[in-house]
């Protein structure tokens, strides 16, 4: 482990560190789903002078250096650009991160009653240890879209006066058989249903007893609050996440404990840097994507053509429509593909190889490669590019470290890096180290959050 960077900060740096981390916690609280992150990011970008690309095109405006624009994809994916002094076809500096996090999704025919208890049936999203999600307060976020297209936003369980929900676990007194099971079987997928009610609907006089009166009461409440019918669940996207706010962690308040830091710790720090940097030679870009946790698939994942299409629009608005210039812009770009790194955990030292581990308070983490079993599925950053990154970070006084995810052959993971690398651009995996990755609450170091913002700013200004 290298020097602990806390000891290197002066008063004004500490003040900035605190300001950034307070803002980061607010963003974590406001953005607990990909949709909420997009909405929040747009609000922040517009406040900083960003305009929607479709509005710019509709107004017939040409873009010039310093102009700030953004494009949204299906309310789940967002890209921001700040036009640089050099032509976009000369390449951009791209910050990328994902805004979807592991969670539990509500199924399409979810509501049922069983022995006086009402539940929502679920299917988890992303890689989770299922046993970590039981017996704790959970909230429900998302949208219900009715047939006429009306969108009802849902957020229940965050306000302290809201009710919360829970997934029950078997009491320890009767868990003799359960405790003998292996961890992947202790709580199985179909046991992750959400308990949401236990009170029957009041029978209307003369109606007699209602069948499934608990479920009927839940439906009555949903009708009152969201004007929805049971069938509207089929066109809803409801996500179950831990209820509660991001908190300072540790007696010294040096860390942050929160849901969703994979990968919002990289997404929000990238966004902060993007909104901060006022001047740069190259066009800067901040790309926040969905669906990384399930393979970057679908229209809002990195595999979609959305980003490429927006770059084509951008070229049309600056240098004039040209397929070749679009390809050049992509190929000559460079990217920090940011995702969380596994922080070295002394409690589980056996899972790490110490010399190649990311440590808390060692700054922004770079991974030359990711993947598993012989780097399979990885983007492997070029030495030349890494040298340029080192130069940039050193010149800007950013603390950084090089690491890889855990011991060789123990597991591994992928990111969006290899997808962007397909365009022929320089890409390196980077990000912030977290403890407890993919757990309901993950831990980050405030010092690393600060260094990430510094590193991303320096990257955007890189010539
Ligand atoms: Mn991630
Ligand atoms: Mn992840």
CSV table of C-alpha atoms and ligand atoms in Angstrom, one decimal:
chain,number,residue,atom,x,y,z
A,1,UNK,CA,0.0,0.0,0.0
A,2,UNK,CA,1.2,3.4,-1.0
A,3,UNK,CA,0.9,6.7,0.9
A,4,UNK,CA,-2.5,7.5,2.4
A,5,UNK,CA,-3.4,10.6,0.4
A,6,UNK,CA,-5.4,12.2,3.3
A,7,UNK,CA,-2.1,13.3,4.7
A,8,UNK,CA,-1.2,15.2,1.6
A,9,UNK,CA,-4.2,17.6,1.5
A,10,UNK,CA,-4.1,21.2,2.5
A,11,UNK,CA,-7.1,23.1,3.9
A,12,UNK,CA,-8.6,24.2,0.6
A,13,UNK,CA,-8.2,20.7,-0.9
A,14,UNK,CA,-10.0,19.3,2.1
A,15,UNK,CA,-12.8,21.8,1.7
A,16,UNK,CA,-13.1,20.9,-2.0
A,17,UNK,CA,-13.0,17.2,-1.1
A,18,UNK,CA,-15.9,17.6,1.4
A,19,UNK,CA,-17.9,19.7,-1.0
A,20,UNK,CA,-17.6,17.1,-3.8
A,21,UNK,CA,-18.5,14.3,-1.4
A,22,UNK,CA,-21.6,16.1,0.0
A,23,UNK,CA,-22.8,16.6,-3.6
A,24,UNK,CA,-22.0,13.0,-4.4
A,25,UNK,CA,-24.1,11.8,-1.6
A,26,UNK,CA,-27.0,14.0,-2.7
A,27,UNK,CA,-26.8,12.6,-6.2
A,28,UNK,CA,-26.7,9.0,-4.8
A,29,UNK,CA,-29.9,9.8,-2.9
A,30,UNK,CA,-31.7,11.3,-5.9
A,31,UNK,CA,-30.5,8.8,-8.4
A,32,UNK,CA,-31.3,5.2,-7.3
A,33,UNK,CA,-32.3,4.0,-10.7
A,34,UNK,CA,-31.0,4.6,-14.2
A,35,UNK,CA,-34.0,6.7,-15.0
A,36,UNK,CA,-33.6,8.8,-11.9
A,37,UNK,CA,-29.9,9.3,-12.7
A,38,UNK,CA,-30.7,10.5,-16.2
A,39,UNK,CA,-33.3,12.9,-14.9
A,40,UNK,CA,-31.0,14.3,-12.3
A,41,UNK,CA,-28.1,14.6,-14.7
A,42,UNK,CA,-30.2,16.5,-17.2
A,43,UNK,CA,-31.3,18.9,-14.5
A,44,UNK,CA,-27.7,19.5,-13.5
A,45,UNK,CA,-26.5,19.8,-17.1
A,46,UNK,CA,-29.2,22.2,-18.1
A,47,UNK,CA,-28.3,24.4,-15.1
A,48,UNK,CA,-24.8,24.4,-16.4
A,49,UNK,CA,-25.9,25.6,-19.8
A,50,UNK,CA,-26.3,22.3,-21.7
A,51,UNK,CA,-29.0,22.2,-24.5
A,52,UNK,CA,-30.7,19.2,-26.0
A,53,UNK,CA,-29.2,18.3,-29.4
A,54,UNK,CA,-32.6,18.0,-31.0
A,55,UNK,CA,-33.4,21.6,-30.0
A,56,UNK,CA,-30.1,22.8,-31.5
A,57,UNK,CA,-30.8,21.0,-34.7
A,58,UNK,CA,-34.5,22.2,-34.8
A,59,UNK,CA,-33.3,25.8,-34.3
A,60,UNK,CA,-30.9,25.3,-37.2
A,61,UNK,CA,-28.0,26.5,-35.0
A,62,UNK,CA,-24.4,25.6,-35.9
A,63,UNK,CA,-22.3,24.5,-33.0
A,64,UNK,CA,-19.0,26.2,-32.1
A,65,UNK,CA,-16.3,25.8,-29.6
A,66,UNK,CA,-17.6,26.0,-26.0
A,67,UNK,CA,-21.1,25.0,-26.9
A,68,UNK,CA,-22.6,22.4,-24.6
A,69,UNK,CA,-25.2,19.8,-25.7
A,70,UNK,CA,-26.7,16.6,-24.6
A,71,UNK,CA,-28.8,13.7,-26.0
A,72,UNK,CA,-31.0,11.3,-24.1
A,73,UNK,CA,-31.8,7.7,-25.1
A,74,UNK,CA,-35.2,6.4,-23.8
A,75,UNK,CA,-34.8,8.1,-20.5
A,76,UNK,CA,-32.1,5.6,-19.5
A,77,UNK,CA,-28.9,6.6,-21.2
A,78,UNK,CA,-27.4,10.1,-21.6
A,79,UNK,CA,-24.5,11.7,-23.4
A,80,UNK,CA,-23.1,15.2,-22.9
A,81,UNK,CA,-20.7,17.0,-25.2
A,82,UNK,CA,-18.7,20.2,-24.7
A,83,UNK,CA,-17.4,21.3,-28.1
A,84,UNK,CA,-13.7,21.8,-28.2
A,85,UNK,CA,-11.5,24.2,-30.2
A,86,UNK,CA,-10.3,21.4,-32.6
A,87,UNK,CA,-12.6,19.6,-35.0
A,88,UNK,CA,-14.6,16.7,-33.6
A,89,UNK,CA,-13.3,14.5,-36.4
A,90,UNK,CA,-9.9,14.9,-34.8
A,91,UNK,CA,-11.2,12.8,-31.8
A,92,UNK,CA,-12.9,13.4,-28.5
A,93,UNK,CA,-12.0,12.8,-24.9
A,94,UNK,CA,-14.7,10.5,-23.6
A,95,UNK,CA,-15.6,9.7,-20.0
A,96,UNK,CA,-17.9,6.7,-19.8
A,97,UNK,CA,-19.6,5.0,-16.9
A,98,UNK,CA,-22.8,3.1,-16.2
A,99,UNK,CA,-25.8,4.2,-14.2
A,100,UNK,CA,-27.6,0.9,-13.8
A,101,UNK,CA,-26.9,-1.0,-10.5
A,102,UNK,CA,-27.6,-4.5,-9.3
A,103,UNK,CA,-31.1,-4.6,-7.8
A,104,UNK,CA,-34.3,-6.6,-7.8
A,105,UNK,CA,-36.9,-6.0,-10.5
A,106,UNK,CA,-40.7,-6.5,-10.2
A,107,UNK,CA,-42.1,-9.1,-12.7
A,108,UNK,CA,-44.8,-8.3,-15.1
A,109,UNK,CA,-47.6,-10.2,-13.4
A,110,UNK,CA,-46.4,-9.7,-9.9
A,111,UNK,CA,-49.2,-9.2,-7.4
A,112,UNK,CA,-50.5,-12.1,-5.4
A,113,UNK,CA,-51.8,-13.0,-2.1
A,114,UNK,CA,-50.8,-16.0,0.0
A,115,UNK,CA,-52.3,-16.8,3.4
A,116,UNK,CA,-53.2,-13.2,4.1
A,117,UNK,CA,-50.0,-11.7,2.9
A,118,UNK,CA,-49.7,-9.7,-0.3
A,119,UNK,CA,-46.4,-10.0,-2.4
A,120,UNK,CA,-44.8,-8.7,-5.5
A,121,UNK,CA,-43.1,-11.4,-7.5
A,122,UNK,CA,-39.6,-10.4,-8.6
A,123,UNK,CA,-36.6,-11.3,-10.8
A,124,UNK,CA,-33.2,-10.0,-9.7
A,125,UNK,CA,-31.1,-7.8,-12.0
A,126,UNK,CA,-27.3,-8.2,-12.3
A,127,UNK,CA,-25.0,-10.3,-10.1
A,128,UNK,CA,-26.1,-10.3,-6.5
A,129,UNK,CA,-25.6,-12.5,-3.5
A,130,UNK,CA,-29.3,-13.1,-2.9
A,131,UNK,CA,-28.9,-13.7,0.8
A,132,UNK,CA,-27.8,-10.1,1.2
A,133,UNK,CA,-31.1,-8.6,0.2
A,134,UNK,CA,-33.4,-10.2,2.8
A,135,UNK,CA,-34.6,-8.8,6.1
A,136,UNK,CA,-33.8,-5.1,5.5
A,137,UNK,CA,-35.9,-2.0,4.5
A,138,UNK,CA,-36.4,-1.8,0.8
A,139,UNK,CA,-37.9,0.9,-1.4
A,140,UNK,CA,-39.7,0.7,-4.8
A,141,UNK,CA,-38.8,3.0,-7.7
A,142,UNK,CA,-39.8,3.2,-11.3
A,143,UNK,CA,-42.5,4.0,-13.7
A,144,UNK,CA,-46.0,2.7,-14.5
A,145,UNK,CA,-47.0,3.5,-18.1
A,146,UNK,CA,-50.7,3.3,-18.8
A,147,UNK,CA,-52.1,2.3,-22.2
A,148,UNK,CA,-52.8,5.9,-23.1
A,149,UNK,CA,-49.1,6.7,-22.6
A,150,UNK,CA,-49.4,8.5,-19.3
A,151,UNK,CA,-46.3,7.9,-17.2
A,152,UNK,CA,-46.6,7.6,-13.4
A,153,UNK,CA,-43.4,7.9,-11.5
A,154,UNK,CA,-43.1,5.7,-8.5
A,155,UNK,CA,-40.8,6.3,-5.5
A,156,UNK,CA,-41.9,4.7,-2.2
A,157,UNK,CA,-39.7,4.2,0.8
A,158,UNK,CA,-37.2,7.0,0.7
A,159,UNK,CA,-39.1,9.7,2.7
A,160,UNK,CA,-39.0,8.8,6.4
A,161,UNK,CA,-42.8,9.0,6.5
A,162,UNK,CA,-43.1,6.5,3.7
A,163,UNK,CA,-43.7,2.9,4.3
A,164,UNK,CA,-40.9,0.5,3.3
A,165,UNK,CA,-41.0,-3.1,2.1
A,166,UNK,CA,-39.1,-6.3,3.0
A,167,UNK,CA,-38.1,-9.7,1.7
A,168,UNK,CA,-38.4,-12.1,4.6
A,169,UNK,CA,-35.9,-14.7,5.7
A,170,UNK,CA,-36.5,-17.8,7.7
A,171,UNK,CA,-36.1,-17.4,11.5
A,172,UNK,CA,-32.8,-18.9,12.8
A,173,UNK,CA,-34.7,-21.2,15.1
A,174,UNK,CA,-36.1,-23.1,12.2
A,175,UNK,CA,-33.1,-22.7,9.9
A,176,UNK,CA,-31.2,-25.8,10.7
A,177,UNK,CA,-31.6,-27.2,7.1
A,178,UNK,CA,-31.2,-23.8,5.5
A,179,UNK,CA,-28.0,-23.1,7.3
A,180,UNK,CA,-26.5,-26.3,5.9
A,181,UNK,CA,-27.1,-25.1,2.3
A,182,UNK,CA,-24.4,-23.5,0.2
A,183,UNK,CA,-24.6,-19.7,0.0
A,184,UNK,CA,-25.9,-19.6,-3.6
A,185,UNK,CA,-28.9,-21.7,-2.4
A,186,UNK,CA,-29.6,-20.2,1.0
A,187,UNK,CA,-32.0,-17.8,-0.6
A,188,UNK,CA,-33.2,-18.8,-4.0
A,189,UNK,CA,-34.4,-16.4,-6.8
A,190,UNK,CA,-38.1,-17.3,-6.4
A,191,UNK,CA,-37.9,-16.6,-2.6
A,192,UNK,CA,-37.0,-12.9,-3.3
A,193,UNK,CA,-40.7,-11.8,-3.4
A,194,UNK,CA,-41.5,-8.5,-1.8
A,195,UNK,CA,-43.9,-8.3,1.1
A,196,UNK,CA,-46.2,-5.4,0.5
A,197,UNK,CA,-49.5,-5.9,2.5
A,198,UNK,CA,-51.4,-7.6,5.2
A,199,UNK,CA,-54.7,-5.7,5.6
A,200,UNK,CA,-57.9,-6.6,3.9
A,201,UNK,CA,-60.1,-4.3,2.0
A,202,UNK,CA,-63.1,-3.1,3.9
A,203,UNK,CA,-66.1,-5.1,2.7
A,204,UNK,CA,-68.9,-3.0,1.3
A,205,UNK,CA,-72.1,-3.6,3.3
A,206,UNK,CA,-74.0,-6.5,1.8
A,207,UNK,CA,-71.1,-7.6,-0.4
A,208,UNK,CA,-70.1,-10.4,1.9
A,209,UNK,CA,-66.4,-11.4,2.3
A,210,UNK,CA,-64.1,-10.4,-0.6
A,211,UNK,CA,-61.9,-13.2,-2.0
A,212,UNK,CA,-58.2,-12.2,-1.8
A,213,UNK,CA,-59.1,-9.1,0.2
A,214,UNK,CA,-55.5,-8.2,1.0
A,215,UNK,CA,-54.6,-8.1,-2.7
A,216,UNK,CA,-57.8,-6.2,-3.4
A,217,UNK,CA,-56.7,-3.6,-0.8
A,218,UNK,CA,-53.3,-3.2,-2.4
A,219,UNK,CA,-55.0,-2.7,-5.8
A,220,UNK,CA,-57.3,-0.1,-4.2
A,221,UNK,CA,-54.3,1.8,-2.8
A,222,UNK,CA,-52.5,1.7,-6.2
A,223,UNK,CA,-55.6,2.9,-7.9
A,224,UNK,CA,-55.9,5.8,-5.5
A,225,UNK,CA,-52.3,6.8,-5.7
A,226,UNK,CA,-51.4,6.0,-9.3
A,227,UNK,CA,-54.8,5.5,-11.0
A,228,UNK,CA,-53.5,2.1,-12.1
A,229,UNK,CA,-55.2,-1.3,-12.7
A,230,UNK,CA,-53.6,-4.6,-12.1
A,231,UNK,CA,-52.9,-5.0,-15.8
A,232,UNK,CA,-50.8,-1.9,-15.8
A,233,UNK,CA,-48.1,-3.8,-14.0
A,234,UNK,CA,-47.3,-5.4,-17.4
A,235,UNK,CA,-46.2,-2.0,-18.7
A,236,UNK,CA,-44.4,-0.9,-15.5
A,237,UNK,CA,-40.7,-0.9,-14.7
A,238,UNK,CA,-40.4,-1.1,-10.9
A,239,UNK,CA,-37.1,-1.6,-9.2
A,240,UNK,CA,-36.5,-2.7,-5.6
A,241,UNK,CA,-33.5,-1.1,-4.0
A,242,UNK,CA,-32.3,-0.6,-0.4
A,243,UNK,CA,-34.3,2.1,1.3
A,244,UNK,CA,-32.3,4.9,2.9
A,245,UNK,CA,-29.7,7.5,2.2
A,246,UNK,CA,-26.0,7.5,1.5
A,247,UNK,CA,-24.2,8.0,4.8
A,248,UNK,CA,-20.7,8.9,6.0
A,249,UNK,CA,-19.0,5.8,7.1
A,250,UNK,CA,-16.4,5.5,9.9
A,251,UNK,CA,-15.8,7.5,13.1
A,252,UNK,CA,-13.5,9.7,11.1
A,253,UNK,CA,-16.2,10.1,8.3
A,254,UNK,CA,-13.5,9.1,5.8
A,255,UNK,CA,-15.8,6.8,3.7
A,256,UNK,CA,-19.3,6.7,2.2
A,257,UNK,CA,-21.7,3.8,2.7
A,258,UNK,CA,-24.4,3.7,0.1
A,259,UNK,CA,-26.4,1.6,-2.4
A,260,UNK,CA,-25.6,1.9,-6.1
A,261,UNK,CA,-22.0,3.1,-5.9
A,262,UNK,CA,-21.3,0.6,-8.7
A,263,UNK,CA,-21.1,2.5,-10.9
A,264,UNK,CA,-22.5,5.8,-9.8
A,265,UNK,CA,-19.3,6.7,-8.0
A,266,UNK,CA,-17.8,6.8,-11.5
A,267,UNK,CA,-20.8,8.2,-13.2
A,268,UNK,CA,-21.4,11.2,-10.9
A,269,UNK,CA,-17.7,12.0,-10.6
A,270,UNK,CA,-17.4,11.9,-14.4
A,271,UNK,CA,-20.5,14.2,-14.6
A,272,UNK,CA,-19.1,16.6,-12.0
A,273,UNK,CA,-15.8,16.9,-14.0
A,274,UNK,CA,-17.7,17.3,-17.3
A,275,UNK,CA,-19.7,20.2,-15.8
A,276,UNK,CA,-16.6,21.8,-14.2
A,277,UNK,CA,-14.3,21.9,-17.2
A,278,UNK,CA,-14.8,25.2,-19.0
A,279,UNK,CA,-12.1,25.1,-21.6
A,280,UNK,CA,-10.5,22.3,-23.6
A,281,UNK,CA,-8.8,21.9,-27.0
A,282,UNK,CA,-10.6,18.6,-27.7
A,283,UNK,CA,-14.3,18.0,-27.5
A,284,UNK,CA,-15.2,16.5,-24.2
A,285,UNK,CA,-17.8,13.9,-23.7
A,286,UNK,CA,-19.5,12.2,-20.8
A,287,UNK,CA,-21.4,9.0,-21.6
A,288,UNK,CA,-23.7,7.5,-19.0
A,289,UNK,CA,-25.1,4.1,-20.0
A,290,UNK,CA,-27.6,1.6,-18.9
A,291,UNK,CA,-27.6,-2.3,-18.8
A,292,UNK,CA,-23.9,-2.8,-18.1
A,293,UNK,CA,-24.8,-5.1,-15.3
A,294,UNK,CA,-26.5,-7.5,-17.7
A,295,UNK,CA,-24.0,-7.4,-20.5
A,296,UNK,CA,-24.5,-3.9,-22.0
A,297,UNK,CA,-27.3,-5.3,-24.2
A,298,UNK,CA,-30.4,-3.7,-25.6
A,299,UNK,CA,-31.2,-0.3,-27.0
A,300,UNK,CA,-30.0,1.6,-23.9
A,301,UNK,CA,-26.8,-0.5,-23.3
A,302,UNK,CA,-23.4,0.3,-24.7
A,303,UNK,CA,-23.9,-2.2,-27.6
A,304,UNK,CA,-26.6,0.0,-29.1
A,305,UNK,CA,-25.9,2.4,-31.9
A,306,UNK,CA,-27.1,5.4,-29.9
A,307,UNK,CA,-23.7,6.9,-29.2
A,308,UNK,CA,-22.5,6.5,-32.8
A,309,UNK,CA,-25.7,8.0,-34.1
A,310,UNK,CA,-25.4,11.0,-31.8
A,311,UNK,CA,-21.8,11.5,-32.9
A,312,UNK,CA,-23.1,11.5,-36.5
A,313,UNK,CA,-25.6,14.2,-35.6
A,314,UNK,CA,-22.9,16.2,-33.9
A,315,UNK,CA,-20.6,16.0,-37.0
A,316,UNK,CA,-23.5,17.2,-39.1
A,317,UNK,CA,-24.0,20.2,-36.8
A,318,UNK,CA,-20.3,21.1,-36.8
A,319,UNK,CA,-18.3,19.9,-39.8
A,320,UNK,CA,-21.1,19.0,-42.1
A,321,UNK,CA,-22.6,15.5,-42.7
A,322,UNK,CA,-19.9,13.0,-43.4
A,323,UNK,CA,-19.8,9.3,-42.6
A,324,UNK,CA,-16.0,9.3,-42.9
A,325,UNK,CA,-15.7,12.1,-40.4
A,326,UNK,CA,-17.9,10.2,-38.0
A,327,UNK,CA,-15.6,7.2,-38.3
A,328,UNK,CA,-12.5,9.4,-37.8
A,329,UNK,CA,-14.1,11.1,-34.7
A,330,UNK,CA,-14.6,7.7,-33.1
A,331,UNK,CA,-11.3,6.2,-34.1
A,332,UNK,CA,-9.3,9.2,-33.0
A,333,UNK,CA,-11.1,9.5,-29.6
A,334,UNK,CA,-9.7,8.3,-26.4
A,335,UNK,CA,-11.7,7.1,-23.5
A,336,UNK,CA,-11.7,6.5,-19.8
A,337,UNK,CA,-14.1,3.6,-19.4
A,338,UNK,CA,-14.9,4.0,-15.7
A,339,UNK,CA,-16.2,1.3,-13.5
A,340,UNK,CA,-15.7,0.4,-9.9
A,341,UNK,CA,-12.6,-1.6,-8.9
A,342,UNK,CA,-12.5,-4.1,-6.1
A,343,UNK,CA,-10.8,-2.5,-3.2
A,344,UNK,CA,-8.4,-4.7,-1.3
A,345,UNK,CA,-10.2,-6.1,1.7
A,346,UNK,CA,-7.9,-7.4,4.5
A,347,UNK,CA,-10.9,-9.5,5.7
A,348,UNK,CA,-10.7,-11.5,2.4
A,349,UNK,CA,-7.0,-11.1,1.7
A,350,UNK,CA,-7.0,-14.6,0.1
A,351,UNK,CA,-9.1,-13.3,-2.8
A,352,UNK,CA,-6.5,-10.7,-3.8
A,353,UNK,CA,-3.0,-10.5,-5.1
A,354,UNK,CA,-1.7,-7.6,-3.1
A,355,UNK,CA,0.8,-6.1,-5.6
A,356,UNK,CA,-2.0,-5.8,-8.2
A,357,UNK,CA,-4.8,-4.7,-5.9
A,358,UNK,CA,-6.6,-1.4,-5.7
A,359,UNK,CA,-6.4,0.2,-2.2
A,360,UNK,CA,-8.6,2.8,-0.6
A,361,UNK,CA,-7.0,6.2,-0.5
A,362,UNK,CA,-4.5,5.5,-3.3
A,363,UNK,CA,-6.5,7.5,-5.8
A,364,UNK,CA,-8.1,6.8,-9.2
A,365,UNK,CA,-7.6,3.2,-10.2
A,366,UNK,CA,-6.6,2.2,-13.7
A,367,UNK,CA,-6.9,-1.4,-15.0
A,368,UNK,CA,-4.8,-2.1,-18.1
A,369,UNK,CA,-7.1,-5.1,-18.7
A,370,UNK,CA,-10.1,-6.8,-17.1
A,371,UNK,CA,-11.8,-10.0,-18.2
A,372,UNK,CA,-11.2,-13.5,-16.7
A,373,UNK,CA,-9.2,-16.7,-17.3
A,374,UNK,CA,-6.4,-15.3,-19.3
A,375,UNK,CA,-7.9,-11.8,-19.9
A,376,UNK,CA,-10.7,-13.3,-21.9
A,377,UNK,CA,-13.4,-10.7,-22.8
A,378,UNK,CA,-11.1,-7.8,-21.9
A,379,UNK,CA,-10.1,-4.6,-23.4
A,380,UNK,CA,-6.3,-4.4,-23.0
A,381,UNK,CA,-5.1,-0.8,-23.1
A,382,UNK,CA,-2.1,0.0,-25.1
A,383,UNK,CA,1.2,0.9,-23.4
A,384,UNK,CA,1.5,4.1,-25.4
A,385,UNK,CA,-1.9,5.3,-24.2
A,386,UNK,CA,-1.1,4.4,-20.6
A,387,UNK,CA,2.0,6.4,-20.8
A,388,UNK,CA,0.1,9.4,-22.0
A,389,UNK,CA,-2.5,8.9,-19.2
A,390,UNK,CA,0.3,8.7,-16.6
A,391,UNK,CA,1.8,12.0,-17.9
A,392,UNK,CA,-1.6,13.7,-17.8
A,393,UNK,CA,-2.4,12.5,-14.2
A,394,UNK,CA,1.1,13.4,-12.9
A,395,UNK,CA,1.0,16.8,-14.5
A,396,UNK,CA,-2.3,17.5,-12.8
A,397,UNK,CA,-1.2,16.1,-9.4
A,398,UNK,CA,-3.8,13.3,-9.4
A,399,UNK,CA,-3.2,10.3,-7.2
A,400,UNK,CA,-3.7,7.1,-9.1
A,401,UNK,CA,-2.9,3.4,-9.0
A,402,UNK,CA,-2.8,0.4,-11.3
A,403,UNK,CA,-4.7,-2.7,-10.3
A,404,UNK,CA,-6.6,-5.7,-11.5
A,405,UNK,CA,-9.7,-7.4,-10.2
A,406,UNK,CA,-8.6,-10.0,-7.7
A,407,UNK,CA,-6.4,-13.0,-8.0
A,408,UNK,CA,-5.8,-14.6,-11.4
A,409,UNK,CA,-8.4,-17.4,-12.1
A,410,UNK,CA,-10.6,-16.5,-9.2
A,411,UNK,CA,-13.3,-14.8,-11.2
A,412,UNK,CA,-13.3,-11.5,-13.1
A,413,UNK,CA,-15.6,-9.1,-14.7
A,414,UNK,CA,-16.2,-7.0,-17.8
A,415,UNK,CA,-17.0,-3.4,-18.5
A,416,UNK,CA,-18.1,-1.3,-21.5
A,417,UNK,CA,-14.4,-0.7,-22.5
A,418,UNK,CA,-14.1,-3.4,-25.2
A,419,UNK,CA,-17.2,-2.2,-26.9
A,420,UNK,CA,-15.9,1.4,-27.4
A,421,UNK,CA,-12.5,-0.1,-28.4
A,422,UNK,CA,-14.2,-1.7,-31.4
A,423,UNK,CA,-14.2,1.8,-33.0
A,424,UNK,CA,-10.5,1.7,-32.9
A,425,UNK,CA,-10.1,4.3,-30.2
A,426,UNK,CA,-7.8,4.2,-27.2
A,427,UNK,CA,-9.6,2.9,-24.2
A,428,UNK,CA,-8.5,2.2,-20.7
A,429,UNK,CA,-10.6,0.9,-17.7
A,430,UNK,CA,-10.4,3.2,-14.8
A,431,UNK,CA,-12.5,4.0,-11.8
A,432,UNK,CA,-12.9,4.1,-8.1
A,433,UNK,CA,-12.2,1.3,-5.7
A,434,UNK,CA,-15.1,0.1,-3.6
A,435,UNK,CA,-15.5,-2.5,-0.8
A,436,UNK,CA,-18.6,-4.8,-0.8
A,437,UNK,CA,-19.2,-4.4,-4.5
A,438,UNK,CA,-22.7,-5.4,-5.6
A,439,UNK,CA,-23.9,-5.6,-1.9
A,440,UNK,CA,-26.9,-3.6,-0.9
A,441,UNK,CA,-24.6,-1.1,0.6
A,442,UNK,CA,-21.1,-0.5,-0.9
A,443,UNK,CA,-18.2,1.5,0.6
A,444,UNK,CA,-16.0,4.1,-1.1
A,445,UNK,CA,-13.3,6.3,0.2
A,446,UNK,CA,-14.0,10.1,0.1
A,447,UNK,CA,-10.4,10.7,-0.9
A,448,UNK,CA,-10.7,8.4,-3.9
A,449,UNK,CA,-13.9,10.1,-5.0
A,450,UNK,CA,-12.1,13.5,-4.9
A,451,UNK,CA,-9.1,12.1,-6.9
A,452,UNK,CA,-11.5,10.7,-9.4
A,453,UNK,CA,-13.0,14.1,-10.1
A,454,UNK,CA,-9.5,15.6,-10.3
A,455,UNK,CA,-8.4,12.8,-12.7
A,456,UNK,CA,-11.5,13.2,-14.9
A,457,UNK,CA,-11.0,16.9,-15.2
A,458,UNK,CA,-7.4,16.4,-16.2
A,459,UNK,CA,-8.4,13.8,-18.8
A,460,UNK,CA,-11.0,16.2,-20.4
A,461,UNK,CA,-8.3,18.8,-20.8
A,462,UNK,CA,-5.8,16.3,-22.2
A,463,UNK,CA,-4.5,17.5,-25.6
B,1,LIG,MN1,-19.9,-1.7,-12.7
B,2,LIG,MN1,-21.1,-4.2,-11.4
